[in-house]
CSV table of C-alpha atoms in Angstrom, one decimal:
chain,number,residue,atom,x,y,z
A,1,MET,CA,-86.8,31.2,98.0
A,2,LYS,CA,-86.4,34.2,101.1
A,3,ASN,CA,-88.0,32.4,103.8
A,4,ILE,CA,-85.7,29.4,103.0
A,5,TRP,CA,-82.9,31.7,103.5
A,6,ASN,CA,-83.9,33.4,105.9
A,7,GLU,CA,-84.3,30.5,107.9
A,8,ILE,CA,-81.1,28.8,107.3
A,9,GLU,CA,-79.1,32.0,108.4
A,10,LYS,CA,-81.3,31.5,111.9
A,11,ARG,CA,-80.5,28.3,112.5
A,12,ILE,CA,-79.5,24.5,111.4
A,13,LEU,CA,-82.4,23.1,109.5
A,14,VAL,CA,-83.5,19.4,110.2
A,15,LEU,CA,-84.5,17.1,107.0
A,16,ASP,CA,-86.7,14.4,107.4
A,17,GLY,CA,-86.1,10.6,108.0
A,18,ALA,CA,-86.6,7.7,105.8
A,19,MET,CA,-89.7,7.3,103.7
A,20,GLY,CA,-89.4,3.7,102.8
A,21,THR,CA,-88.3,2.8,106.3
A,22,MET,CA,-91.7,4.2,107.8
A,23,LEU,CA,-93.9,2.8,104.7
A,24,GLN,CA,-92.3,-0.3,105.2
A,25,ALA,CA,-93.9,-0.7,108.9
A,26,TYR,CA,-97.8,-0.4,107.1
A,27,LYS,CA,-96.8,-4.2,105.9
A,28,PHE,CA,-98.7,-2.8,102.2
A,29,THR,CA,-99.7,-6.1,100.0
A,30,GLU,CA,-99.6,-6.2,96.3
A,31,ALA,CA,-103.7,-5.6,96.7
A,32,ASP,CA,-102.6,-2.3,98.5
A,33,PHE,CA,-100.5,-1.1,96.5
A,34,ARG,CA,-102.5,-1.6,93.4
A,35,GLY,CA,-105.9,-0.1,95.0
A,36,GLU,CA,-109.0,0.0,93.1
A,37,ARG,CA,-107.6,2.0,90.5
A,38,PHE,CA,-104.8,-0.2,89.7
A,39,LYS,CA,-106.0,-3.4,90.3
A,40,ASP,CA,-105.9,-5.4,87.1
A,41,TYR,CA,-102.7,-3.6,86.1
A,42,ALA,CA,-100.5,-6.5,84.1
A,43,THR,CA,-97.4,-5.5,85.5
A,44,PRO,CA,-96.6,-6.6,89.6
A,45,LEU,CA,-96.7,-3.0,91.7
A,46,GLN,CA,-95.6,-4.2,95.1
A,47,GLY,CA,-92.4,-2.1,96.2
A,48,ASN,CA,-93.6,0.9,93.9
A,49,ASN,CA,-93.8,3.2,97.0
A,50,ASP,CA,-93.9,6.4,94.4
A,51,LEU,CA,-97.4,4.7,93.6
A,52,LEU,CA,-98.5,5.0,97.5
A,53,SER,CA,-99.0,9.0,97.0
A,54,ILE,CA,-102.1,7.6,94.5
A,55,THR,CA,-103.0,4.4,96.0
A,56,GLN,CA,-102.5,5.2,99.9
A,57,PRO,CA,-101.9,8.8,100.1
A,58,HIS,CA,-103.4,8.8,103.9
A,59,ALA,CA,-100.3,6.8,104.8
A,60,ILE,CA,-97.7,9.1,103.1
A,61,LYS,CA,-99.9,12.3,104.9
A,62,GLU,CA,-99.5,10.4,108.0
A,63,VAL,CA,-95.7,10.0,107.4
A,64,HIS,CA,-95.0,13.4,106.5
A,65,ALA,CA,-96.8,14.7,109.8
A,66,LYS,CA,-94.8,12.5,112.0
A,67,TYR,CA,-91.5,13.5,110.5
A,68,PHE,CA,-93.0,17.5,111.2
A,69,ALA,CA,-94.1,16.5,114.3
A,70,ALA,CA,-90.6,15.1,115.4
A,71,GLY,CA,-88.8,18.3,114.4
A,72,ALA,CA,-88.5,18.3,110.9
A,73,ASP,CA,-88.7,21.9,108.9
A,74,ILE,CA,-88.0,20.0,105.7
A,75,VAL,CA,-90.0,16.8,104.2
A,76,GLU,CA,-88.9,15.2,101.3
A,77,THR,CA,-91.9,14.4,98.7
A,78,ASN,CA,-92.4,10.7,98.2
A,79,THR,CA,-90.7,10.7,94.4
A,80,PHE,CA,-87.3,9.3,94.6
A,81,SER,CA,-88.0,7.4,91.8
A,82,GLY,CA,-90.6,9.7,89.8
A,83,THR,CA,-89.2,9.6,86.3
A,84,THR,CA,-89.8,7.9,83.4
A,85,ILE,CA,-86.6,6.0,83.4
A,86,ALA,CA,-87.3,4.5,86.9
A,87,MET,CA,-91.1,3.9,86.5
A,88,ALA,CA,-90.2,1.9,83.4
A,89,ASP,CA,-89.8,-1.1,85.5
A,90,TYR,CA,-93.4,-1.1,86.2
A,91,GLU,CA,-94.3,0.1,82.9
A,92,MET,CA,-96.0,3.3,84.5
A,93,GLU,CA,-94.2,6.0,82.7
A,94,ASP,CA,-97.4,7.9,81.7
A,95,LEU,CA,-98.1,8.4,85.2
A,96,VAL,CA,-94.7,10.1,86.3
A,97,TYR,CA,-96.6,13.7,86.1
A,98,GLU,CA,-99.6,12.9,88.2
A,99,LEU,CA,-97.2,10.7,90.6
A,100,ASN,CA,-95.0,14.1,91.1
A,101,PHE,CA,-97.7,16.1,91.3
A,102,GLU,CA,-100.2,14.5,93.9
A,103,SER,CA,-96.7,13.5,95.9
A,104,ALA,CA,-95.8,17.3,95.9
A,105,LYS,CA,-99.1,18.5,96.7
A,106,ILE,CA,-99.7,16.0,99.7
A,107,ALA,CA,-96.2,17.1,101.4
A,108,LYS,CA,-97.2,20.6,100.8
A,109,GLU,CA,-100.6,20.5,102.6
A,110,VAL,CA,-99.1,19.0,105.6
A,111,ALA,CA,-96.6,21.7,105.5
A,112,ASP,CA,-99.2,24.6,105.3
A,113,GLU,CA,-100.6,22.8,108.4
A,114,PHE,CA,-97.6,22.7,110.4
A,115,THR,CA,-97.1,26.2,109.8
A,116,ALA,CA,-100.1,27.4,110.2
A,117,LYS,CA,-100.2,26.0,114.0
A,118,GLU,CA,-96.3,27.2,114.6
A,119,PRO,CA,-96.0,30.3,112.0
A,120,HIS,CA,-92.3,30.9,113.8
A,121,LYS,CA,-91.4,27.7,112.7
A,122,PRO,CA,-92.2,27.6,109.1
A,123,ARG,CA,-92.3,23.9,107.3
A,124,PHE,CA,-90.9,23.5,103.7
A,125,VAL,CA,-91.1,20.7,101.2
A,126,ALA,CA,-88.4,19.3,99.3
A,127,GLY,CA,-89.3,17.8,95.6
A,128,SER,CA,-86.9,14.2,95.8
A,129,ILE,CA,-85.2,13.8,92.6
A,130,GLY,CA,-83.7,10.4,92.9
A,131,PRO,CA,-80.7,8.9,90.7
A,132,THR,CA,-82.7,6.6,88.5
A,133,ASN,CA,-81.7,3.1,88.1
A,134,ARG,CA,-79.2,3.9,85.2
A,135,THR,CA,-75.7,5.6,84.6
A,136,ALA,CA,-74.7,7.8,82.3
A,137,SER,CA,-71.2,7.7,82.9
A,138,MET,CA,-70.4,3.7,83.1
A,139,SER,CA,-71.0,0.7,81.2
A,140,PRO,CA,-73.2,-1.6,82.9
A,141,ASP,CA,-71.6,-4.3,80.7
A,142,VAL,CA,-68.1,-5.4,81.7
A,143,ASN,CA,-67.4,-7.0,78.2
A,144,ASP,CA,-68.5,-3.4,76.4
A,145,PRO,CA,-67.1,-0.8,78.5
A,146,GLY,CA,-68.3,1.8,76.0
A,147,PHE,CA,-71.7,1.2,76.4
A,148,ARG,CA,-74.2,3.2,78.1
A,149,ALA,CA,-77.9,2.4,79.0
A,150,VAL,CA,-78.9,6.2,79.5
A,151,THR,CA,-78.1,9.2,77.6
A,152,PHE,CA,-77.5,12.6,78.9
A,153,ASP,CA,-80.4,13.8,76.6
A,154,GLU,CA,-82.7,11.0,78.0
A,155,LEU,CA,-82.3,11.9,81.3
A,156,ARG,CA,-82.6,15.6,80.7
A,157,ILE,CA,-85.9,15.0,79.6
A,158,ALA,CA,-87.1,12.7,82.0
A,159,TYR,CA,-85.8,14.8,84.8
A,160,LYS,CA,-87.3,18.1,83.3
A,161,GLN,CA,-90.5,16.4,83.7
A,162,GLN,CA,-90.6,15.6,87.2
A,163,VAL,CA,-89.1,19.0,88.0
A,164,GLU,CA,-92.5,20.6,86.1
A,165,ALA,CA,-94.9,18.7,87.9
A,166,LEU,CA,-93.2,18.9,91.3
A,167,LEU,CA,-93.1,22.8,91.2
A,168,ASP,CA,-97.2,22.1,89.7
A,169,GLY,CA,-97.4,20.7,93.1
A,170,GLY,CA,-96.0,23.6,95.3
A,171,VAL,CA,-92.5,22.0,96.5
A,172,ASP,CA,-90.4,24.9,98.2
A,173,ILE,CA,-87.0,23.2,96.8
A,174,LEU,CA,-85.9,20.7,94.6
A,175,LEU,CA,-83.5,18.6,96.2
A,176,VAL,CA,-81.0,16.1,93.9
A,177,GLU,CA,-80.2,13.5,96.1
A,178,THR,CA,-78.4,9.9,96.4
A,179,VAL,CA,-76.0,11.2,93.3
A,180,PHE,CA,-73.7,8.4,92.4
A,181,ASP,CA,-73.0,9.5,89.1
A,182,THR,CA,-72.1,13.2,88.8
A,183,LEU,CA,-73.1,13.3,85.2
A,184,ASN,CA,-76.7,12.2,86.0
A,185,ALA,CA,-77.1,14.8,88.6
A,186,LYS,CA,-75.4,17.4,85.7
A,187,ALA,CA,-78.4,16.7,83.7
A,188,ALA,CA,-81.0,17.1,86.4
A,189,LEU,CA,-79.0,20.5,87.0
A,190,PHE,CA,-79.2,21.5,83.6
A,191,ALA,CA,-83.2,20.4,83.4
A,192,ILE,CA,-84.0,22.6,86.7
A,193,GLU,CA,-82.1,25.3,85.1
A,194,GLU,CA,-84.0,24.8,82.0
A,195,VAL,CA,-87.4,25.0,83.6
A,196,LYS,CA,-86.3,28.0,86.0
A,197,ALA,CA,-85.6,30.0,82.7
A,198,GLU,CA,-88.4,29.1,80.9
A,199,ARG,CA,-90.9,29.7,83.9
A,200,LYS,CA,-89.1,32.7,84.8
A,201,VAL,CA,-88.4,31.8,88.5
A,202,GLU,CA,-86.1,31.1,91.0
A,203,VAL,CA,-86.3,27.7,93.0
A,204,PRO,CA,-83.5,26.9,96.0
A,205,ILE,CA,-81.5,23.9,94.9
A,206,MET,CA,-80.4,21.2,97.5
A,207,LEU,CA,-77.6,18.7,95.8
A,208,SER,CA,-76.9,15.7,98.0
A,209,GLY,CA,-74.0,12.9,96.8
A,210,THR,CA,-73.4,9.7,97.7
A,211,ILE,CA,-69.9,8.2,99.0
A,212,THR,CA,-70.3,4.3,98.2
A,213,ASP,CA,-67.7,2.7,100.1
A,214,ALA,CA,-64.5,3.3,102.4
A,215,SER,CA,-62.7,4.5,99.2
A,216,GLY,CA,-64.6,8.0,99.8
A,217,ARG,CA,-65.6,8.3,96.2
A,218,THR,CA,-68.8,8.4,94.3
A,219,LEU,CA,-69.8,5.5,92.3
A,220,SER,CA,-68.7,7.5,89.1
A,221,GLY,CA,-64.8,7.6,90.9
A,222,GLN,CA,-65.0,11.1,92.6
A,223,THR,CA,-63.7,12.3,95.9
A,224,ALA,CA,-65.8,14.3,98.0
A,225,GLU,CA,-64.0,17.6,96.9
A,226,ALA,CA,-64.0,16.6,93.3
A,227,PHE,CA,-68.0,16.2,93.1
A,228,LEU,CA,-68.4,19.7,94.9
A,229,ILE,CA,-65.8,21.2,92.3
A,230,SER,CA,-67.8,19.8,89.4
A,231,VAL,CA,-71.5,20.9,90.5
A,232,SER,CA,-70.1,24.3,91.9
A,233,HIS,CA,-71.3,26.2,88.3
A,234,ILE,CA,-75.0,26.2,89.6
A,235,PRO,CA,-76.2,28.4,92.2
A,236,LEU,CA,-77.0,26.0,95.2
A,237,LEU,CA,-78.6,26.6,98.2
A,238,SER,CA,-76.6,23.5,99.6
A,239,VAL,CA,-74.4,20.6,98.7
A,240,GLY,CA,-73.6,17.5,101.0
A,241,PHE,CA,-74.1,14.0,101.2
A,242,ASN,CA,-76.6,11.0,102.3
A,243,CYS,CA,-77.0,7.3,102.1
A,244,ALA,CA,-74.4,4.4,102.1
A,245,LEU,CA,-72.9,5.4,105.1
A,246,GLY,CA,-73.4,5.8,108.7
A,247,ALA,CA,-72.8,9.5,110.2
A,248,ASN,CA,-69.5,8.7,111.7
A,249,LEU,CA,-68.1,7.4,108.3
A,250,LEU,CA,-69.5,10.5,106.5
A,251,GLN,CA,-67.7,13.1,108.9
A,252,PRO,CA,-64.2,13.1,107.0
A,253,HIS,CA,-65.9,13.9,103.8
A,254,LEU,CA,-68.4,16.9,105.4
A,255,GLU,CA,-65.0,18.1,106.5
A,256,ALA,CA,-63.4,17.8,103.1
A,257,ILE,CA,-66.4,20.3,101.6
A,258,ALA,CA,-66.9,22.5,104.5
A,259,ASN,CA,-64.7,25.1,104.1
A,260,LYS,CA,-64.4,24.8,100.4
A,261,THR,CA,-67.6,26.2,99.5
A,262,ASP,CA,-69.9,29.2,100.7
A,263,PHE,CA,-73.3,26.9,99.8
A,264,ALA,CA,-74.9,25.7,102.7
A,265,ILE,CA,-73.7,21.8,103.7
A,266,SER,CA,-76.6,19.1,104.0
A,267,ALA,CA,-76.1,15.6,105.6
A,268,HIS,CA,-78.5,12.9,106.2
A,269,PRO,CA,-76.8,9.5,106.6
A,270,ASN,CA,-78.1,6.2,107.6
A,271,ALA,CA,-78.7,4.9,111.0
A,272,GLY,CA,-75.4,3.2,110.4
A,273,LEU,CA,-74.5,0.3,108.3
A,274,PRO,CA,-76.8,-2.5,107.5
A,275,ASN,CA,-76.5,-5.6,109.2
A,276,ALA,CA,-76.6,-9.3,108.0
A,277,PHE,CA,-80.5,-9.0,107.6
A,278,GLY,CA,-80.1,-5.3,105.7
A,279,GLU,CA,-81.9,-3.7,108.6
A,280,TYR,CA,-80.7,-0.9,110.3
A,281,ASP,CA,-79.6,-0.9,113.7
A,282,GLU,CA,-78.3,2.4,115.1
A,283,SER,CA,-80.4,4.0,117.9
A,284,PRO,CA,-81.6,7.4,117.5
A,285,SER,CA,-79.2,8.4,121.0
A,286,GLU,CA,-76.3,6.9,119.0
A,287,MET,CA,-77.2,8.5,115.7
A,288,ALA,CA,-77.4,11.8,117.6
A,289,ALA,CA,-74.2,11.3,119.2
A,290,GLN,CA,-72.5,10.9,116.0
A,291,ILE,CA,-74.3,14.3,114.4
A,292,GLU,CA,-73.1,16.3,117.6
A,293,GLU,CA,-69.8,15.7,116.4
A,294,TYR,CA,-70.6,17.8,112.9
A,295,LEU,CA,-72.0,20.6,114.8
A,296,LYS,CA,-69.4,20.8,117.0
A,297,LYS,CA,-67.0,21.2,113.9
A,298,ASN,CA,-69.2,23.6,112.6
A,299,LEU,CA,-69.8,21.4,109.6
A,300,ILE,CA,-73.4,21.8,108.4
A,301,ASN,CA,-76.4,23.8,107.8
A,302,ILE,CA,-78.7,21.4,107.4
A,303,ILE,CA,-79.1,17.4,108.9
A,304,GLY,CA,-81.1,14.7,108.8
A,305,GLY,CA,-81.4,11.0,108.3
A,306,CYS,CA,-81.4,8.4,105.1
A,307,CYS,CA,-81.9,4.9,105.3
A,308,GLY,CA,-83.2,3.4,108.8
A,309,THR,CA,-83.9,6.3,110.2
A,310,THR,CA,-87.5,6.9,112.3
A,311,PRO,CA,-89.4,10.1,113.7
A,312,ASP,CA,-87.6,9.0,116.9
A,313,HIS,CA,-84.2,9.6,115.1
A,314,ILE,CA,-85.4,12.8,113.9
A,315,THR,CA,-86.2,14.1,117.3
A,316,ALA,CA,-83.0,12.9,118.7
A,317,ILE,CA,-81.3,14.8,115.7
A,318,ALA,CA,-83.3,18.1,116.0
A,319,ASN,CA,-82.8,18.4,119.7
A,320,VAL,CA,-78.9,18.3,119.4
A,321,ALA,CA,-79.3,20.2,116.5
A,322,ALA,CA,-80.9,23.1,118.6
A,323,LYS,CA,-78.2,23.8,120.6
A,324,TYR,CA,-75.6,24.9,118.5
A,325,LYS,CA,-75.3,27.5,115.9
A,326,PRO,CA,-75.7,26.8,111.9
A,327,ARG,CA,-72.0,26.5,110.3
A,328,THR,CA,-70.5,29.6,109.2
A,329,VAL,CA,-69.1,30.2,105.8
A,330,ILE,CA,-65.5,29.9,106.0
A,331,VAL,CA,-64.1,29.2,102.6
A,332,ASP,CA,-60.3,28.4,102.3
A,333,CYS,CA,-59.1,29.1,99.0
């Protein structure tokens, strides 16, 4: 924990870019997702990117290495859907521990290799904890507003399993990301605090919400400032936003919280908004120019990329970030 705090005081830390975007370039088939071990599995597995940590570990390792080489200080594990709740879609709930452990182990091996080569620039691994595909705050059935597809306790138990496996695999940080429902995030944070207490360990926690549209709110209805207030009881390394928006559209929401907290502030926006084909067109230089506006305004401590970003984007972002000092904390009470 001391290491990451030392580094975040010295410079703006760079997070990696999109894992999914990079994996799409491999054009893995159903057979590739299955590998030999799952060749006769009853459920279709193509699209289960987390499974690739077991069936195509070389690809996951390559992606991490490309991001570190591009200038990233932190890479995220390939575990965005690594809970029993999300893995139920593939009937792979029993694999959750292995998926998270192996993903963390792969990322940590690459991080250690780069740290050994460049001791002046230590590399870190953030255990990616996604939001699951269910929401605890809202009903998925418009005809039954009181219905919930998942309970807080079910989320807590699922997140706890994921957290334990990520820590066993060697992650340095836990990243609760793409939070569209703060109640889901609270379950994840509660689970993390449980594990910390049981293991008597301290683990830096990054928390990243998602502003879903031009309304400036999360899916469960909170503004950026309300989101910050509702999670500030937890000792966080950083709080911020990722996904849904491009860098320029995310800026007002970072401005809304930057002077309201002494937590570090993080951002990893998309490479613009998706086009008609669901692809992201914003170039590395365009994205870096928009992110430079964050830096000029002293808004962030950690910066990276989400959907549509590649190592080229991360290199451009890292080059811009290197010219600026990290955000200094000035809390406006």
